[in-house]
Tab-separated table of C-alpha atoms in Angstrom:
chain	number	residue	atom	x	y	z
A	1	MET	CA	19.925	-39.048	-2.320
A	2	THR	CA	18.147	-42.401	-2.209
A	3	ALA	CA	19.661	-45.875	-1.610
A	4	LEU	CA	19.021	-46.717	-5.265
A	5	ASP	CA	21.163	-43.810	-6.421
A	6	LEU	CA	24.039	-44.887	-4.073
A	7	ARG	CA	23.956	-48.425	-5.436
A	8	ALA	CA	24.166	-47.177	-9.000
A	9	GLN	CA	27.108	-44.926	-8.245
A	10	ARG	CA	28.970	-47.754	-6.475
A	11	ALA	CA	28.454	-50.115	-9.413
A	12	VAL	CA	29.804	-47.572	-11.892
A	13	ALA	CA	32.814	-46.872	-9.656
A	14	GLY	CA	33.621	-50.590	-9.379
A	15	ILE	CA	33.507	-51.046	-13.141
A	16	ARG	CA	35.734	-48.042	-13.668
A	17	SER	CA	38.260	-49.481	-11.135
A	18	SER	CA	38.294	-52.866	-12.829
A	19	VAL	CA	38.856	-51.337	-16.239
A	20	ALA	CA	41.644	-49.117	-14.958
A	21	ALA	CA	43.383	-52.045	-13.189
A	22	SER	CA	43.250	-54.257	-16.263
A	23	PRO	CA	44.392	-52.293	-19.253
A	24	ALA	CA	44.514	-54.024	-22.603
A	25	THR	CA	47.814	-55.997	-23.101
A	26	PRO	CA	49.183	-55.961	-26.591
A	27	VAL	CA	49.751	-59.406	-28.108
A	28	MET	CA	52.993	-59.709	-30.000
A	29	ASP	CA	52.061	-61.748	-33.006
A	30	LEU	CA	51.375	-61.108	-36.556
A	31	ARG	CA	47.807	-60.086	-35.708
A	32	GLY	CA	48.785	-58.000	-32.645
A	33	ALA	CA	47.229	-54.762	-33.704
A	34	ALA	CA	43.980	-56.357	-34.658
A	35	ARG	CA	43.799	-58.336	-31.434
A	36	MET	CA	44.484	-55.206	-29.413
A	37	ARG	CA	41.592	-53.537	-31.025
A	38	PHE	CA	39.426	-56.568	-30.242
A	39	ILE	CA	40.364	-56.567	-26.583
A	40	THR	CA	39.813	-52.867	-26.339
A	41	HIS	CA	36.389	-53.231	-27.884
A	42	ALA	CA	35.614	-56.105	-25.532
A	43	THR	CA	36.545	-53.949	-22.591
A	44	MET	CA	34.377	-51.149	-23.910
A	45	GLY	CA	31.547	-53.659	-24.310
A	46	VAL	CA	31.861	-54.524	-20.665
A	47	ALA	CA	31.695	-50.866	-19.777
A	48	ALA	CA	28.552	-50.425	-21.895
A	49	ALA	CA	26.950	-53.428	-20.210
A	50	ALA	CA	27.739	-51.921	-16.825
A	51	ALA	CA	26.108	-48.643	-17.859
A	52	ALA	CA	22.983	-50.528	-18.926
A	53	VAL	CA	22.946	-52.255	-15.541
A	54	VAL	CA	23.062	-48.850	-13.857
A	55	ALA	CA	20.153	-47.645	-15.993
A	56	PHE	CA	18.036	-50.671	-15.083
A	57	VAL	CA	18.921	-50.232	-11.412
A	58	ILE	CA	17.729	-46.624	-11.554
A	59	MET	CA	14.394	-47.675	-13.102
A	60	GLY	CA	13.857	-50.218	-10.322
A	61	SER	CA	13.986	-53.262	-12.713
A	62	VAL	CA	15.361	-56.737	-11.913
A	63	ILE	CA	18.587	-57.496	-13.846
A	64	GLN	CA	19.746	-61.032	-14.408
A	65	THR	CA	23.468	-61.915	-14.204
A	66	PRO	CA	24.740	-62.172	-17.753
A	67	SER	CA	26.247	-65.458	-18.843
A	68	PRO	CA	30.073	-65.463	-18.543
A	69	SER	CA	31.810	-64.626	-21.777
A	70	PRO	CA	33.756	-67.540	-23.371
A	71	ALA	CA	37.400	-67.650	-22.451
A	72	PRO	CA	39.753	-66.370	-25.118
A	73	PRO	CA	41.989	-68.911	-26.806
A	74	ALA	CA	44.976	-70.077	-24.868
A	75	GLY	CA	48.194	-68.333	-25.421
A	76	THR	CA	46.637	-64.990	-26.269
A	77	GLY	CA	47.868	-63.447	-23.026
A	78	THR	CA	44.568	-61.594	-22.586
A	79	THR	CA	43.423	-60.756	-19.074
A	80	THR	CA	39.632	-60.979	-18.545
A	81	THR	CA	37.947	-59.031	-15.775
A	82	THR	CA	34.631	-60.379	-14.490
A	83	VAL	CA	32.155	-57.924	-13.078
A	84	VAL	CA	29.607	-59.328	-10.658
A	85	VAL	CA	26.268	-57.465	-10.665
A	86	PRO	CA	23.633	-58.155	-7.982
A	87	THR	CA	20.869	-60.279	-9.415
A	88	THR	CA	17.989	-58.533	-7.655
A	89	VAL	CA	17.630	-54.872	-6.900
A	90	THR	CA	14.884	-53.938	-4.491
A	91	PRO	CA	13.465	-50.527	-5.286
A	92	SER	CA	13.420	-48.023	-2.521
A	93	THR	CA	10.143	-47.536	-0.740
A	94	THR	CA	11.019	-44.018	0.211
A	95	ALA	CA	8.611	-41.704	-1.567
A	96	VAL	CA	10.141	-38.855	-3.412
A	97	PRO	CA	8.222	-35.772	-2.333
A	98	VAL	CA	6.518	-34.090	-5.221
A	99	PRO	CA	6.442	-30.348	-4.840
A	100	ILE	CA	2.910	-29.112	-4.488
A	101	PRO	CA	2.346	-25.624	-5.730
A	102	PRO	CA	0.904	-23.350	-3.109
A	103	PRO	CA	-2.767	-22.708	-3.520
A	104	THR	CA	-3.694	-19.660	-5.418
A	105	THR	CA	-5.442	-17.254	-3.132
A	106	SER	CA	-8.303	-15.509	-4.827
A	107	THR	CA	-9.990	-12.728	-2.986
A	108	THR	CA	-13.450	-11.845	-4.251
A	109	THR	CA	-15.346	-9.001	-2.738
A	110	THR	CA	-19.088	-9.409	-3.056
A	111	SER	CA	-21.238	-6.409	-2.566
A	112	THR	CA	-24.768	-7.227	-1.478
A	113	THR	CA	-27.521	-4.680	-1.559
A	114	SER	CA	-30.403	-5.390	0.766
A	115	THR	CA	-33.748	-4.169	-0.485
A	116	THR	CA	-36.706	-4.140	1.849
A	117	THR	CA	-40.087	-4.220	0.133
A	118	THR	CA	-43.065	-3.087	2.146
A	119	SER	CA	-46.381	-4.483	0.984
A	120	THR	CA	-49.352	-2.319	1.734
A	121	THR	CA	-52.843	-3.772	1.489
A	122	THR	CA	-55.623	-1.280	1.064
A	123	THR	CA	-59.067	-2.451	2.061
A	124	THR	CA	-61.962	-0.488	0.701
A	125	THR	CA	-65.138	-0.801	2.700
A	126	ILE	CA	-68.292	-0.057	0.768
A	127	PRO	CA	-70.911	1.303	3.154
A	128	VAL	CA	-74.183	-0.583	3.277
A	129	ASP	CA	-77.128	1.396	1.928
A	130	THR	CA	-79.707	1.634	4.709
A	131	THR	CA	-81.339	4.882	3.610
A	132	PRO	CA	-84.980	4.584	2.474
A	133	PRO	CA	-85.579	5.976	-1.015
A	134	ALA	CA	-87.010	9.438	-1.455
A	135	PHE	CA	-90.661	9.044	-2.449
A	136	LYS	CA	-93.563	11.474	-2.943
A	137	ILE	CA	-97.181	11.387	-4.144
A	138	LEU	CA	-97.810	14.606	-6.055
A	139	SER	CA	-101.263	13.785	-7.452
A	140	PRO	CA	-104.042	13.505	-6.405
A	141	GLU	CA	-104.172	15.778	-3.376
A	142	HIS	CA	-105.111	14.422	0.021
A	143	ASN	CA	-108.944	14.246	0.559
A	144	GLN	CA	-109.616	15.198	-3.030
A	145	THR	CA	-113.083	14.212	-4.361
A	146	PHE	CA	-113.710	12.651	-7.790
A	147	GLU	CA	-116.808	11.808	-9.774
A	148	VAL	CA	-115.016	9.290	-12.009
A	149	GLU	CA	-113.922	5.851	-10.956
A	150	VAL	CA	-110.458	5.698	-12.628
A	151	VAL	CA	-107.898	8.149	-11.234
A	152	THR	CA	-104.182	8.457	-12.113
A	153	PHE	CA	-101.779	8.664	-9.182
A	154	SER	CA	-98.292	10.075	-9.839
A	155	GLY	CA	-95.183	11.435	-8.123
A	156	THR	CA	-91.397	11.152	-7.839
A	157	VAL	CA	-89.068	8.471	-6.491
A	158	GLU	CA	-85.355	7.719	-6.273
A	159	PRO	CA	-84.134	6.628	-9.751
A	160	GLY	CA	-83.890	2.846	-10.024
A	161	ALA	CA	-86.555	2.181	-7.389
A	162	THR	CA	-89.870	0.385	-7.945
A	163	VAL	CA	-93.331	1.576	-6.886
A	164	PHE	CA	-96.275	-0.701	-6.049
A	165	ALA	CA	-99.870	-0.051	-5.041
A	166	GLY	CA	-100.782	-3.392	-3.490
A	167	ARG	CA	-99.968	-5.970	-6.168
A	168	TYR	CA	-100.038	-3.429	-8.995
A	169	GLU	CA	-96.745	-1.915	-10.186
A	170	ALA	CA	-96.381	1.685	-11.269
A	171	THR	CA	-94.439	2.834	-14.316
A	172	VAL	CA	-91.132	4.488	-13.323
A	173	THR	CA	-88.994	6.547	-15.735
A	174	ASP	CA	-85.192	6.805	-15.665
A	175	GLY	CA	-85.579	10.219	-14.096
A	176	GLY	CA	-87.557	8.824	-11.162
A	177	GLU	CA	-91.086	9.908	-12.193
A	178	TRP	CA	-93.815	7.330	-11.576
A	179	SER	CA	-97.530	6.960	-12.341
A	180	ILE	CA	-100.285	4.388	-11.962
A	181	ALA	CA	-104.047	4.369	-12.667
A	182	LEU	CA	-106.307	3.053	-9.884
A	183	THR	CA	-110.042	2.398	-9.793
A	184	LEU	CA	-111.919	4.030	-6.926
A	185	ALA	CA	-114.898	2.705	-5.079
A	186	PRO	CA	-117.790	5.006	-4.183
A	187	GLY	CA	-117.012	7.002	-1.063
A	188	ARG	CA	-113.664	7.175	0.701
A	189	ASN	CA	-110.579	5.488	-0.822
A	190	THR	CA	-107.207	5.104	0.892
A	191	ALA	CA	-104.331	4.489	-1.526
A	192	THR	CA	-101.044	3.314	-0.019
A	193	LEU	CA	-98.012	3.076	-2.326
A	194	VAL	CA	-94.624	1.570	-1.468
A	195	ALA	CA	-91.266	2.453	-3.084
A	196	THR	CA	-88.331	-0.021	-2.883
A	197	ASP	CA	-84.757	0.814	-3.887
A	198	ALA	CA	-82.034	-1.547	-5.175
A	199	ALA	CA	-80.772	-2.245	-1.623
A	200	GLY	CA	-84.259	-3.323	-0.459
A	201	ASN	CA	-84.983	-0.182	1.565
A	202	GLN	CA	-88.625	0.907	1.476
A	203	THR	CA	-90.638	4.099	1.818
A	204	SER	CA	-94.440	4.230	1.855
A	205	ALA	CA	-96.856	7.082	1.220
A	206	THR	CA	-100.638	7.280	1.633
A	207	VAL	CA	-103.296	9.520	0.143
A	208	VAL	CA	-107.088	9.539	0.788
A	209	VAL	CA	-109.533	10.421	-1.970
A	210	PHE	CA	-113.351	10.257	-2.348
A	211	LEU	CA	-115.574	9.118	-5.131
A	212	GLU	CA	-119.019	10.702	-5.322
A	213	VAL	CA	-121.500	8.888	-7.510
A	214	PRO	CA	-124.357	11.116	-8.803
A	215	LYS	CA	-127.832	10.164	-7.496
A	216	PRO	CA	-129.824	8.502	-10.229
A	217	ASP	CA	-133.348	9.537	-11.011
A	218	PRO	CA	-135.818	7.328	-9.143
A	219	PRO	CA	-137.371	4.693	-11.352
A	220	ALA	CA	-141.047	4.650	-12.103
A	221	ASP	CA	-141.553	1.544	-9.983
A	222	TRP	CA	-139.600	2.932	-7.000
A	223	GLU	CA	-136.765	0.426	-7.081
A	224	PHE	CA	-134.829	-0.008	-3.819
A	225	THR	CA	-131.079	0.791	-4.078
A	226	ALA	CA	-128.331	1.501	-1.499
A	227	ASN	CA	-124.799	3.000	-1.647
A	228	ARG	CA	-122.121	4.149	0.778
A	229	VAL	CA	-119.817	7.192	0.624
A	230	LYS	CA	-116.576	6.153	2.391
A	231	GLY	CA	-116.377	2.591	3.636
A	232	SER	CA	-113.936	3.738	6.326
A	233	SER	CA	-113.317	6.548	8.748
A	234	THR	CA	-110.507	8.047	10.808
A	235	LYS	CA	-112.821	10.230	12.858
A	236	SER	CA	-113.838	9.488	16.416
A	237	PRO	CA	-116.470	8.256	16.612
A	238	PRO	CA	-116.231	6.791	13.098
A	239	TYR	CA	-119.169	7.190	10.695
A	240	ASP	CA	-120.258	6.653	7.114
A	241	VAL	CA	-122.985	8.070	4.829
A	242	TYR	CA	-125.470	5.752	3.125
A	243	TRP	CA	-127.917	6.738	0.394
A	244	GLY	CA	-130.134	5.306	-2.296
A	245	THR	CA	-133.644	5.079	-3.680
A	246	GLY	CA	-136.885	3.496	-2.583
A	247	LYS	CA	-140.628	3.788	-2.380
A	248	PRO	CA	-141.541	7.186	-0.981
A	249	GLY	CA	-142.619	7.122	2.644
A	250	THR	CA	-141.025	3.721	3.421
A	251	ALA	CA	-138.357	3.136	6.091
A	252	ILE	CA	-134.734	2.181	5.392
A	253	GLN	CA	-132.639	0.511	8.147
A	254	ILE	CA	-128.830	0.466	8.501
A	255	LEU	CA	-127.675	-2.295	10.868
A	256	SER	CA	-124.301	-3.451	12.360
A	257	GLU	CA	-122.835	-4.807	15.602
A	258	PHE	CA	-121.214	-1.485	16.430
A	259	GLY	CA	-123.831	1.083	15.390
A	260	SER	CA	-127.176	1.459	13.532
A	261	GLY	CA	-129.456	4.037	11.931
A	262	SER	CA	-132.701	4.518	9.944
A	263	VAL	CA	-134.256	6.980	7.494
A	264	GLU	CA	-137.525	7.483	5.551
A	265	VAL	CA	-137.605	7.646	1.767
A	266	ASP	CA	-138.548	11.145	0.711
A	267	ALA	CA	-141.286	12.075	-1.751
A	268	GLU	CA	-138.914	11.991	-4.683
A	269	GLY	CA	-137.951	8.416	-3.917
A	270	GLY	CA	-134.491	9.154	-2.504
A	271	TRP	CA	-132.984	8.702	0.906
A	272	GLU	CA	-129.655	9.509	2.713
A	273	VAL	CA	-128.403	9.057	6.293
A	274	LYS	CA	-125.176	9.411	8.324
A	275	VAL	CA	-124.597	6.462	10.652
A	276	PHE	CA	-122.102	6.470	13.557
A	277	PHE	CA	-120.316	3.360	14.897
A	278	PRO	CA	-119.170	4.410	18.387
A	279	THR	CA	-117.996	0.914	19.435
A	280	ALA	CA	-116.250	-0.013	16.136
A	281	PRO	CA	-112.954	-1.984	16.603
A	282	GLU	CA	-109.761	-0.272	15.466
A	283	ASN	CA	-108.374	-1.308	12.064
A	284	ASN	CA	-110.730	-4.263	11.802
A	285	GLU	CA	-113.390	-4.337	9.079
A	286	PHE	CA	-116.941	-5.359	9.940
A	287	VAL	CA	-120.276	-5.788	8.056
A	288	VAL	CA	-122.996	-3.162	7.644
A	289	LYS	CA	-126.450	-4.159	6.194
A	290	VAL	CA	-128.988	-1.826	4.583
A	291	LYS	CA	-132.669	-3.027	4.364
A	292	ASP	CA	-135.984	-1.659	3.074
A	293	PHE	CA	-139.506	-2.429	4.289
A	294	THR	CA	-139.788	-5.462	1.985
A	295	GLY	CA	-136.730	-7.186	3.466
A	296	ALA	CA	-134.492	-6.533	0.458
A	297	LYS	CA	-130.966	-5.699	1.598
A	298	PHE	CA	-127.465	-4.594	0.599
A	299	THR	CA	-124.274	-5.529	2.473
A	300	PHE	CA	-121.180	-3.304	2.895
A	301	GLY	CA	-117.897	-3.397	4.788
A	302	PHE	CA	-116.638	-0.678	7.100
A	303	ILE	CA	-113.297	-0.126	8.883
A	304	TYR	CA	-112.285	2.314	11.609
A	305	ILE	CA	-108.727	3.388	10.787
A	306	VAL	CA	-106.479	4.330	13.674
A	307	THR	CA	-102.836	5.230	12.896
């Protein structure tokens, strides 16, 4: 119980004591009954005022002392009880504890599933193509002799590859068949063809063919002419065959730095001679000159091929 509650109870008890000690006294006059009722009501008014004071004290308010009631007329024989109420009530500073509900305990069970994800990286290595393409020359045959200048070379190659003879490109089908027409020179001809696949790998193939030009009939004026058969040689010592026309009985000379020869024009106006070049340099072309007795001349190239 707080101090404020004790004060309120004491005030109520004091009022009750005062009222009990001072009961209403009847006044014996012609208006006695009415006056008795008045006094009784006055006493009850005092009690009500006291109850209001108690209510204000409980609420912690400041109550002013009420003004004293006017004295009843003289000779009424009425006893008046004065109740003194404290003018200032200081509210208690003691805090009334407020019940705090206990915290609600909530238990939550969380189930966690751990998932481990394994990432696998697959690296695919594409092997580098370093294999030369398959390549063959099927026609013409090696060391084959022709009497026409234009000859068709053909064969097979890896599909998708290209075939070149020098700066000339062959025709290649989707199936890998190739062909190209080449012009031969009189005598020996070496044709080298190169196949290249999509990866840049190369394969080369070589074939040697000969072109024989028929000997013309000698002219009526015995014109001087000269021809060669091969233009190159792989033999050791290397050689070539020269032939032509001229005035019967005259000499024909074949001259070079690495070998020479001579022949006499026969009665029909034709001539032919095999000339060796024993000191010819390997794989290096040099000049060969053919002259008649008048000084007229023809110039040819010759190369000794060593592989």
